[in-house]
Amino acid sequence: MANNPRVRANGQGTVYKLPNGKWRAEVTLGWEKIKDAETGEEKKGRRITKTKSGFKLKRDAVEYLSTLRNTPVAIDMKIQFKDMYDLWSVPHYTRLGSKDTENGYKAAYKHCEELYYRTFCELKTKDLQSVIDNCPRERRTKADIKSLLRNMYKYAIENDYCVKNYADYIKLPPKPKSKKDAFTSSEISTLWADYNCGNDFTGYILIMIYTGMRYGEISTIKKGNVHLEERYMIGGIKTEAGIDREIPICEKIYPIVEKVYIAGNKKILEMHEKVFYNSFYVTLERLGIRKLNPHCCRHTFATLMANSGVQPAIITETIGHEDYSTTMQYTHIHIEEKLKAVNGL
């Protein structure tokens, strides 16, 4: 009987000393899943492994683990979709380094239930497309499903389970046309009331409205680039005019910025993009505000500046555009403001 193995990092494998004095290297690829005959629930079955024995020295067995992990398994059965997921996910999640991305893949896998007990190498594009077409969620979730399937097929091809990536041919629904608009003064007042009631996330929406920052900007501003005493931040992305620009902190949002600055660890917003977007839309729905996207905060900022009579050059520089023609696409002057202007003639 083999000695107890020394356990290594998850997904790295183990080595055993056999009764004959030789060493064995072993890696776990996943676990077979079987259905309970009575309840119909899935439960863990046998462990799927690869082994290599006959090493005289322990260190030789340890060194061989990496080779064993990357050696294709001889296919002696028609592996099911759920088993392929297990084979792919164990090493992939170990290397991933992002819990949010891992959770996204796990959520996408749940939408593939109709494929679980299908033979993987027999699936075709129409079978994968059916999963996308039957998914009741929005395009973002369907894109996650396609990404999962493409990664699984890439693994399967690399390990000789199939020769073609059918997930490449999946067709996603067209991207919905983004509705570009600005929040109204009434909607902004509703957001302020919500923040003052103790809903801290709404503060991030208000910061974006009064600075014109994108999610990609507010989420990358480090605390060292926030100058509270001087009332500005350094941040920005995309164009030369937008990168590392000075972003003024107006009086209205100074208390909010100060609060998130104190609460933050390294950055003023430490939240994954998917979590942020979900929280953003949930907040708008809860408050009965139109479902505008986060980029509309930037449009709102440009509009507020224009309505206040700020010079075009200042608006353009503050928002980080190359020229005012781009900024003009961000302003949405409502009829009330237009009437006020013409009535003053």
Tab-separated table of C-alpha atoms in Angstrom:
chain	number	residue	atom	x	y	z
A	1	MET	CA	0.000	0.000	0.000
A	2	ALA	CA	1.298	3.451	-0.893
A	3	ASN	CA	2.425	5.902	1.738
A	4	ASN	CA	0.368	8.996	2.369
A	5	PRO	CA	1.034	11.541	-0.356
A	6	ARG	CA	2.405	14.970	0.230
A	7	VAL	CA	-0.292	17.450	-0.769
A	8	ARG	CA	0.797	20.374	-2.932
A	9	ALA	CA	-0.951	23.535	-4.074
A	10	ASN	CA	-4.387	22.976	-5.527
A	11	GLY	CA	-4.129	21.594	-9.053
A	12	GLN	CA	-0.359	20.885	-8.803
A	13	GLY	CA	-0.577	17.157	-8.010
A	14	THR	CA	0.893	14.761	-5.441
A	15	VAL	CA	3.634	12.136	-5.208
A	16	TYR	CA	3.436	8.719	-3.471
A	17	LYS	CA	6.046	6.257	-2.317
A	18	LEU	CA	4.966	2.763	-3.375
A	19	PRO	CA	5.582	-0.489	-1.443
A	20	ASN	CA	8.353	-1.409	-3.911
A	21	GLY	CA	10.248	1.745	-2.943
A	22	LYS	CA	9.539	3.562	-6.202
A	23	TRP	CA	7.658	6.858	-6.441
A	24	ARG	CA	4.445	7.683	-8.273
A	25	ALA	CA	3.345	11.094	-9.584
A	26	GLU	CA	-0.392	11.795	-9.758
A	27	VAL	CA	-2.545	14.747	-10.815
A	28	THR	CA	-6.286	15.171	-10.411
A	29	LEU	CA	-8.110	16.379	-13.507
A	30	GLY	CA	-11.574	16.555	-12.006
A	31	TRP	CA	-14.427	14.538	-10.590
A	32	GLU	CA	-17.047	12.530	-12.403
A	33	LYS	CA	-20.579	13.686	-11.637
A	34	ILE	CA	-23.441	11.235	-11.407
A	35	LYS	CA	-27.144	11.661	-10.806
A	36	ASP	CA	-28.740	10.257	-7.688
A	37	ALA	CA	-31.289	7.675	-8.825
A	38	GLU	CA	-33.859	8.750	-6.229
A	39	THR	CA	-33.474	12.525	-5.964
A	40	GLY	CA	-32.102	13.287	-9.421
A	41	GLU	CA	-29.495	15.533	-7.806
A	42	GLU	CA	-25.894	15.559	-8.960
A	43	LYS	CA	-23.255	14.108	-6.659
A	44	LYS	CA	-19.530	13.582	-6.887
A	45	GLY	CA	-18.448	10.274	-8.407
A	46	ARG	CA	-14.998	8.862	-9.105
A	47	ARG	CA	-11.925	11.036	-9.287
A	48	ILE	CA	-10.421	11.531	-12.765
A	49	THR	CA	-6.617	11.250	-12.541
A	50	LYS	CA	-3.406	10.799	-14.538
A	51	THR	CA	-0.468	8.921	-12.994
A	52	LYS	CA	3.119	7.913	-13.779
A	53	SER	CA	5.045	5.416	-11.631
A	54	GLY	CA	8.546	3.980	-11.447
A	55	PHE	CA	10.589	6.956	-10.275
A	56	LYS	CA	13.620	6.028	-8.173
A	57	LEU	CA	13.843	9.450	-6.552
A	58	LYS	CA	11.079	11.569	-5.037
A	59	ARG	CA	12.364	14.735	-6.693
A	60	ASP	CA	12.099	13.080	-10.119
A	61	ALA	CA	8.429	12.351	-9.449
A	62	VAL	CA	7.843	15.937	-8.282
A	63	GLU	CA	9.555	17.364	-11.367
A	64	TYR	CA	7.416	15.156	-13.611
A	65	LEU	CA	4.142	16.577	-12.252
A	66	SER	CA	4.201	19.538	-14.654
A	67	THR	CA	4.736	17.167	-17.603
A	68	LEU	CA	1.918	14.951	-16.384
A	69	ARG	CA	-0.470	17.898	-16.084
A	70	ASN	CA	0.208	18.872	-19.683
A	71	THR	CA	0.152	15.396	-21.248
A	72	PRO	CA	-3.045	14.617	-23.187
A	73	VAL	CA	-5.208	11.865	-21.704
A	74	ALA	CA	-5.826	8.830	-23.879
A	75	ILE	CA	-9.501	8.971	-24.768
A	76	ASP	CA	-11.060	5.673	-23.813
A	77	MET	CA	-14.602	6.979	-23.401
A	78	LYS	CA	-16.903	9.577	-24.884
A	79	ILE	CA	-16.597	12.276	-22.270
A	80	GLN	CA	-19.699	14.272	-21.378
A	81	PHE	CA	-19.946	18.059	-21.369
A	82	LYS	CA	-20.064	18.247	-17.561
A	83	ASP	CA	-16.892	16.141	-17.287
A	84	MET	CA	-15.117	18.325	-19.825
A	85	TYR	CA	-16.054	21.353	-17.724
A	86	ASP	CA	-14.458	19.709	-14.680
A	87	LEU	CA	-11.296	18.818	-16.605
A	88	TRP	CA	-10.995	22.373	-17.911
A	89	SER	CA	-12.024	24.304	-14.796
A	90	VAL	CA	-9.676	22.703	-12.239
A	91	PRO	CA	-6.406	23.940	-13.811
A	92	HIS	CA	-7.990	27.051	-15.352
A	93	TYR	CA	-9.402	28.420	-12.087
A	94	THR	CA	-6.098	27.702	-10.347
A	95	ARG	CA	-4.272	29.956	-12.809
A	96	LEU	CA	-7.010	32.558	-13.181
A	97	GLY	CA	-6.268	34.723	-10.144
A	98	SER	CA	-9.645	36.489	-10.299
A	99	LYS	CA	-12.563	35.325	-8.181
A	100	ASP	CA	-14.972	37.609	-10.036
A	101	THR	CA	-14.076	36.083	-13.418
A	102	GLU	CA	-14.309	32.592	-11.954
A	103	ASN	CA	-17.787	33.338	-10.584
A	104	GLY	CA	-18.768	34.692	-14.000
A	105	TYR	CA	-17.763	31.411	-15.655
A	106	LYS	CA	-19.591	29.394	-12.994
A	107	ALA	CA	-22.747	31.425	-13.564
A	108	ALA	CA	-22.420	30.910	-17.330
A	109	TYR	CA	-22.005	27.149	-16.818
A	110	LYS	CA	-25.363	26.980	-15.042
A	111	HIS	CA	-27.034	28.200	-18.245
A	112	CYS	CA	-25.548	25.222	-20.121
A	113	GLU	CA	-27.625	22.626	-18.278
A	114	GLU	CA	-29.148	21.240	-21.485
A	115	LEU	CA	-25.639	20.114	-22.513
A	116	TYR	CA	-24.494	18.547	-19.228
A	117	TYR	CA	-25.096	14.909	-20.232
A	118	ARG	CA	-24.364	15.292	-23.945
A	119	THR	CA	-21.176	13.775	-25.394
A	120	PHE	CA	-18.799	16.704	-25.809
A	121	CYS	CA	-17.140	15.660	-29.074
A	122	GLU	CA	-20.559	15.145	-30.703
A	123	LEU	CA	-21.793	18.691	-30.036
A	124	LYS	CA	-22.117	21.040	-32.976
A	125	THR	CA	-22.625	24.781	-33.364
A	126	LYS	CA	-26.420	24.425	-33.394
A	127	ASP	CA	-26.310	22.767	-29.958
A	128	LEU	CA	-24.223	25.580	-28.522
A	129	GLN	CA	-26.333	28.217	-30.256
A	130	SER	CA	-29.413	26.685	-28.625
A	131	VAL	CA	-27.966	27.479	-25.181
A	132	ILE	CA	-27.496	31.119	-26.197
A	133	ASP	CA	-30.947	31.394	-27.772
A	134	ASN	CA	-32.675	29.797	-24.763
A	135	CYS	CA	-30.885	31.940	-22.177
A	136	PRO	CA	-33.375	34.466	-20.742
A	137	ARG	CA	-30.659	36.864	-19.600
A	138	GLU	CA	-29.222	39.912	-21.364
A	139	ARG	CA	-26.467	39.989	-23.965
A	140	ARG	CA	-23.704	40.360	-21.365
A	141	THR	CA	-24.555	36.951	-19.845
A	142	LYS	CA	-24.737	35.367	-23.305
A	143	ALA	CA	-21.289	36.750	-24.086
A	144	ASP	CA	-19.999	35.122	-20.868
A	145	ILE	CA	-21.467	31.785	-21.995
A	146	LYS	CA	-19.716	32.060	-25.363
A	147	SER	CA	-16.432	32.889	-23.616
A	148	LEU	CA	-16.808	29.836	-21.359
A	149	LEU	CA	-17.526	27.527	-24.306
A	150	ARG	CA	-14.619	28.889	-26.352
A	151	ASN	CA	-12.229	28.274	-23.453
A	152	MET	CA	-13.546	24.747	-22.932
A	153	TYR	CA	-13.106	23.956	-26.619
A	154	LYS	CA	-9.610	25.410	-26.621
A	155	TYR	CA	-8.698	23.068	-23.762
A	156	ALA	CA	-10.374	20.109	-25.504
A	157	ILE	CA	-8.464	20.741	-28.749
A	158	GLU	CA	-5.148	21.115	-26.921
A	159	ASN	CA	-5.773	17.762	-25.218
A	160	ASP	CA	-7.001	15.907	-28.334
A	161	TYR	CA	-10.663	15.537	-27.366
A	162	CYS	CA	-11.828	17.310	-30.523
A	163	VAL	CA	-10.365	19.168	-33.502
A	164	LYS	CA	-12.681	22.124	-34.055
A	165	ASN	CA	-13.828	25.013	-31.857
A	166	TYR	CA	-17.545	25.155	-32.634
A	167	ALA	CA	-18.003	27.951	-30.078
A	168	ASP	CA	-16.261	30.312	-32.515
A	169	TYR	CA	-19.365	30.200	-34.704
A	170	ILE	CA	-21.867	31.154	-31.990
A	171	LYS	CA	-23.831	34.254	-32.915
A	172	LEU	CA	-24.668	36.712	-30.145
A	173	PRO	CA	-27.627	39.094	-30.365
A	174	PRO	CA	-26.665	42.578	-31.616
A	175	LYS	CA	-25.516	45.044	-29.010
A	176	PRO	CA	-28.432	47.221	-27.942
A	177	LYS	CA	-28.096	50.746	-29.181
A	178	SER	CA	-26.903	52.762	-26.256
A	179	LYS	CA	-29.275	55.544	-25.336
A	180	LYS	CA	-27.137	58.602	-24.805
A	181	ASP	CA	-28.850	61.176	-22.640
A	182	ALA	CA	-28.301	63.170	-19.477
A	183	PHE	CA	-30.011	62.767	-16.130
A	184	THR	CA	-32.582	65.481	-15.502
A	185	SER	CA	-32.402	67.853	-12.535
A	186	SER	CA	-35.299	65.918	-10.975
A	187	GLU	CA	-33.440	62.621	-11.328
A	188	ILE	CA	-30.285	64.144	-9.850
A	189	SER	CA	-32.329	65.416	-6.876
A	190	THR	CA	-33.653	61.876	-6.382
A	191	LEU	CA	-30.091	60.534	-6.332
A	192	TRP	CA	-29.067	63.135	-3.740
A	193	ALA	CA	-32.038	62.250	-1.537
A	194	ASP	CA	-31.110	58.571	-1.770
A	195	TYR	CA	-27.481	59.232	-0.842
A	196	ASN	CA	-28.525	61.391	2.107
A	197	CYS	CA	-30.662	58.484	3.329
A	198	GLY	CA	-27.486	56.438	3.793
A	199	ASN	CA	-27.130	54.603	0.467
A	200	ASP	CA	-23.387	54.991	-0.042
A	201	PHE	CA	-23.200	53.438	-3.516
A	202	THR	CA	-25.307	56.313	-4.883
A	203	GLY	CA	-22.389	58.549	-3.935
A	204	TYR	CA	-20.305	57.022	-6.710
A	205	ILE	CA	-23.015	57.903	-9.245
A	206	LEU	CA	-23.018	61.480	-7.992
A	207	ILE	CA	-19.219	61.681	-8.190
A	208	MET	CA	-19.388	60.575	-11.830
A	209	ILE	CA	-22.145	63.100	-12.573
A	210	TYR	CA	-20.191	66.018	-11.091
A	211	THR	CA	-16.762	65.052	-12.498
A	212	GLY	CA	-17.615	63.491	-15.863
A	213	MET	CA	-15.552	60.398	-15.075
A	214	ARG	CA	-16.124	57.051	-16.737
A	215	TYR	CA	-16.163	53.816	-14.693
A	216	GLY	CA	-12.711	53.042	-16.103
A	217	GLU	CA	-11.474	56.340	-14.668
A	218	ILE	CA	-13.059	56.416	-11.225
A	219	SER	CA	-12.080	52.762	-10.657
A	220	THR	CA	-8.398	53.421	-11.340
A	221	ILE	CA	-7.807	56.589	-9.318
A	222	LYS	CA	-5.393	55.793	-6.516
A	223	LYS	CA	-5.645	57.559	-3.178
A	224	GLY	CA	-2.241	59.130	-3.794
A	225	ASN	CA	-3.739	60.982	-6.762
A	226	VAL	CA	-6.532	62.540	-4.711
A	227	HIS	CA	-5.611	65.992	-3.426
A	228	LEU	CA	-8.406	66.891	-1.039
A	229	GLU	CA	-6.878	70.119	0.205
A	230	GLU	CA	-6.341	71.422	-3.319
A	231	ARG	CA	-9.757	70.054	-4.434
A	232	TYR	CA	-8.711	67.985	-7.438
A	233	MET	CA	-7.823	64.447	-8.536
A	234	ILE	CA	-5.434	63.157	-11.192
A	235	GLY	CA	-6.907	60.518	-13.482
A	236	GLY	CA	-8.316	59.710	-16.874
A	237	ILE	CA	-8.017	57.264	-19.761
A	238	LYS	CA	-8.228	57.021	-23.564
A	239	THR	CA	-6.996	60.122	-25.412
A	240	GLU	CA	-3.886	62.193	-24.754
A	241	ALA	CA	-6.143	64.973	-23.545
A	242	GLY	CA	-7.950	62.626	-21.185
A	243	ILE	CA	-5.076	60.729	-19.591
A	244	ASP	CA	-3.718	62.037	-16.275
A	245	ARG	CA	-5.816	65.183	-16.390
A	246	GLU	CA	-6.745	67.356	-13.438
A	247	ILE	CA	-10.297	66.529	-12.333
A	248	PRO	CA	-11.750	69.257	-10.094
A	249	ILE	CA	-13.759	68.312	-7.003
A	250	CYS	CA	-16.684	70.711	-6.719
A	251	GLU	CA	-18.112	71.732	-3.352
A	252	LYS	CA	-21.243	69.608	-3.739
A	253	ILE	CA	-19.391	66.319	-3.896
A	254	TYR	CA	-16.397	67.166	-1.703
A	255	PRO	CA	-17.911	65.377	1.361
A	256	ILE	CA	-18.606	62.288	-0.761
A	257	VAL	CA	-15.079	62.183	-2.191
A	258	GLU	CA	-13.629	62.688	1.272
A	259	LYS	CA	-15.717	59.790	2.596
A	260	VAL	CA	-14.729	57.311	-0.137
A	261	TYR	CA	-11.111	58.463	0.180
A	262	ILE	CA	-11.066	57.605	3.875
A	263	ALA	CA	-12.896	54.303	3.327
A	264	GLY	CA	-10.748	53.153	0.395
A	265	ASN	CA	-7.701	50.931	0.697
A	266	LYS	CA	-5.600	51.798	-2.350
A	267	LYS	CA	-8.222	53.349	-4.633
A	268	ILE	CA	-11.361	55.415	-4.117
A	269	LEU	CA	-13.476	52.758	-5.878
A	270	GLU	CA	-12.497	49.137	-5.376
A	271	MET	CA	-15.324	47.323	-7.118
A	272	HIS	CA	-15.276	44.935	-10.086
A	273	GLU	CA	-16.865	46.305	-13.243
A	274	LYS	CA	-19.689	43.738	-13.346
A	275	VAL	CA	-20.547	44.380	-9.698
A	276	PHE	CA	-20.509	48.139	-10.292
A	277	TYR	CA	-22.741	47.992	-13.369
A	278	ASN	CA	-25.200	45.683	-11.624
A	279	SER	CA	-25.350	47.972	-8.565
A	280	PHE	CA	-25.768	51.003	-10.846
A	281	TYR	CA	-28.821	49.602	-12.649
A	282	VAL	CA	-30.329	48.192	-9.454
A	283	THR	CA	-30.084	51.661	-7.884
A	284	LEU	CA	-31.795	53.364	-10.826
A	285	GLU	CA	-34.577	50.777	-10.884
A	286	ARG	CA	-35.102	51.091	-7.131
A	287	LEU	CA	-35.417	54.875	-7.448
A	288	GLY	CA	-37.654	54.783	-10.510
A	289	ILE	CA	-35.067	56.569	-12.662
A	290	ARG	CA	-34.710	55.912	-16.385
A	291	LYS	CA	-32.301	53.090	-17.252
A	292	LEU	CA	-29.477	55.260	-18.547
A	293	ASN	CA	-26.029	53.681	-18.633
A	294	PRO	CA	-23.082	54.848	-16.472
A	295	HIS	CA	-21.562	56.736	-19.423
A	296	CYS	CA	-24.597	59.045	-19.284
A	297	CYS	CA	-23.132	60.483	-16.071
A	298	ARG	CA	-20.438	61.930	-18.315
A	299	HIS	CA	-23.079	63.374	-20.626
A	300	THR	CA	-24.832	64.829	-17.579
A	301	PHE	CA	-21.634	66.555	-16.455
A	302	ALA	CA	-21.125	68.178	-19.859
A	303	THR	CA	-24.760	69.257	-19.928
A	304	LEU	CA	-24.638	70.761	-16.416
A	305	MET	CA	-21.511	72.701	-17.356
A	306	ALA	CA	-23.092	74.003	-20.568
A	307	ASN	CA	-26.319	74.970	-18.772
A	308	SER	CA	-24.262	76.915	-16.241
A	309	GLY	CA	-22.637	78.969	-18.974
A	310	VAL	CA	-19.157	77.526	-18.551
A	311	GLN	CA	-16.855	78.418	-21.426
A	312	PRO	CA	-16.587	75.648	-24.059
A	313	ALA	CA	-12.805	75.439	-23.748
A	314	ILE	CA	-13.059	74.729	-20.001
A	315	ILE	CA	-15.714	72.049	-20.531
A	316	THR	CA	-13.582	70.354	-23.196
A	317	GLU	CA	-10.430	70.354	-21.062
A	318	THR	CA	-12.193	69.287	-17.875
A	319	ILE	CA	-13.968	66.350	-19.507
A	320	GLY	CA	-10.797	65.311	-21.325
A	321	HIS	CA	-11.765	65.728	-24.992
A	322	GLU	CA	-9.452	66.661	-27.822
A	323	ASP	CA	-11.803	69.313	-29.210
A	324	TYR	CA	-15.172	70.923	-28.521
A	325	SER	CA	-16.893	69.179	-31.448
A	326	THR	CA	-16.690	65.948	-29.439
A	327	THR	CA	-17.933	67.695	-26.315
A	328	MET	CA	-20.955	68.991	-28.218
A	329	GLN	CA	-22.108	65.382	-28.680
A	330	TYR	CA	-22.217	65.060	-24.897
A	331	THR	CA	-24.484	68.013	-24.185
A	332	HIS	CA	-28.235	67.449	-24.038
A	333	ILE	CA	-29.868	70.799	-23.404
A	334	HIS	CA	-33.479	70.296	-22.353
A	335	ILE	CA	-36.258	72.465	-23.795
A	336	GLU	CA	-36.690	74.360	-20.527
A	337	GLU	CA	-33.099	75.605	-20.727
A	338	LYS	CA	-33.482	76.487	-24.397
A	339	LEU	CA	-36.636	78.487	-23.627
A	340	LYS	CA	-34.846	80.299	-20.793
A	341	ALA	CA	-32.085	81.226	-23.203
A	342	VAL	CA	-34.308	82.532	-25.989
A	343	ASN	CA	-36.598	84.337	-23.552
A	344	GLY	CA	-33.592	86.319	-22.412
A	345	LEU	CA	-33.048	87.756	-25.856
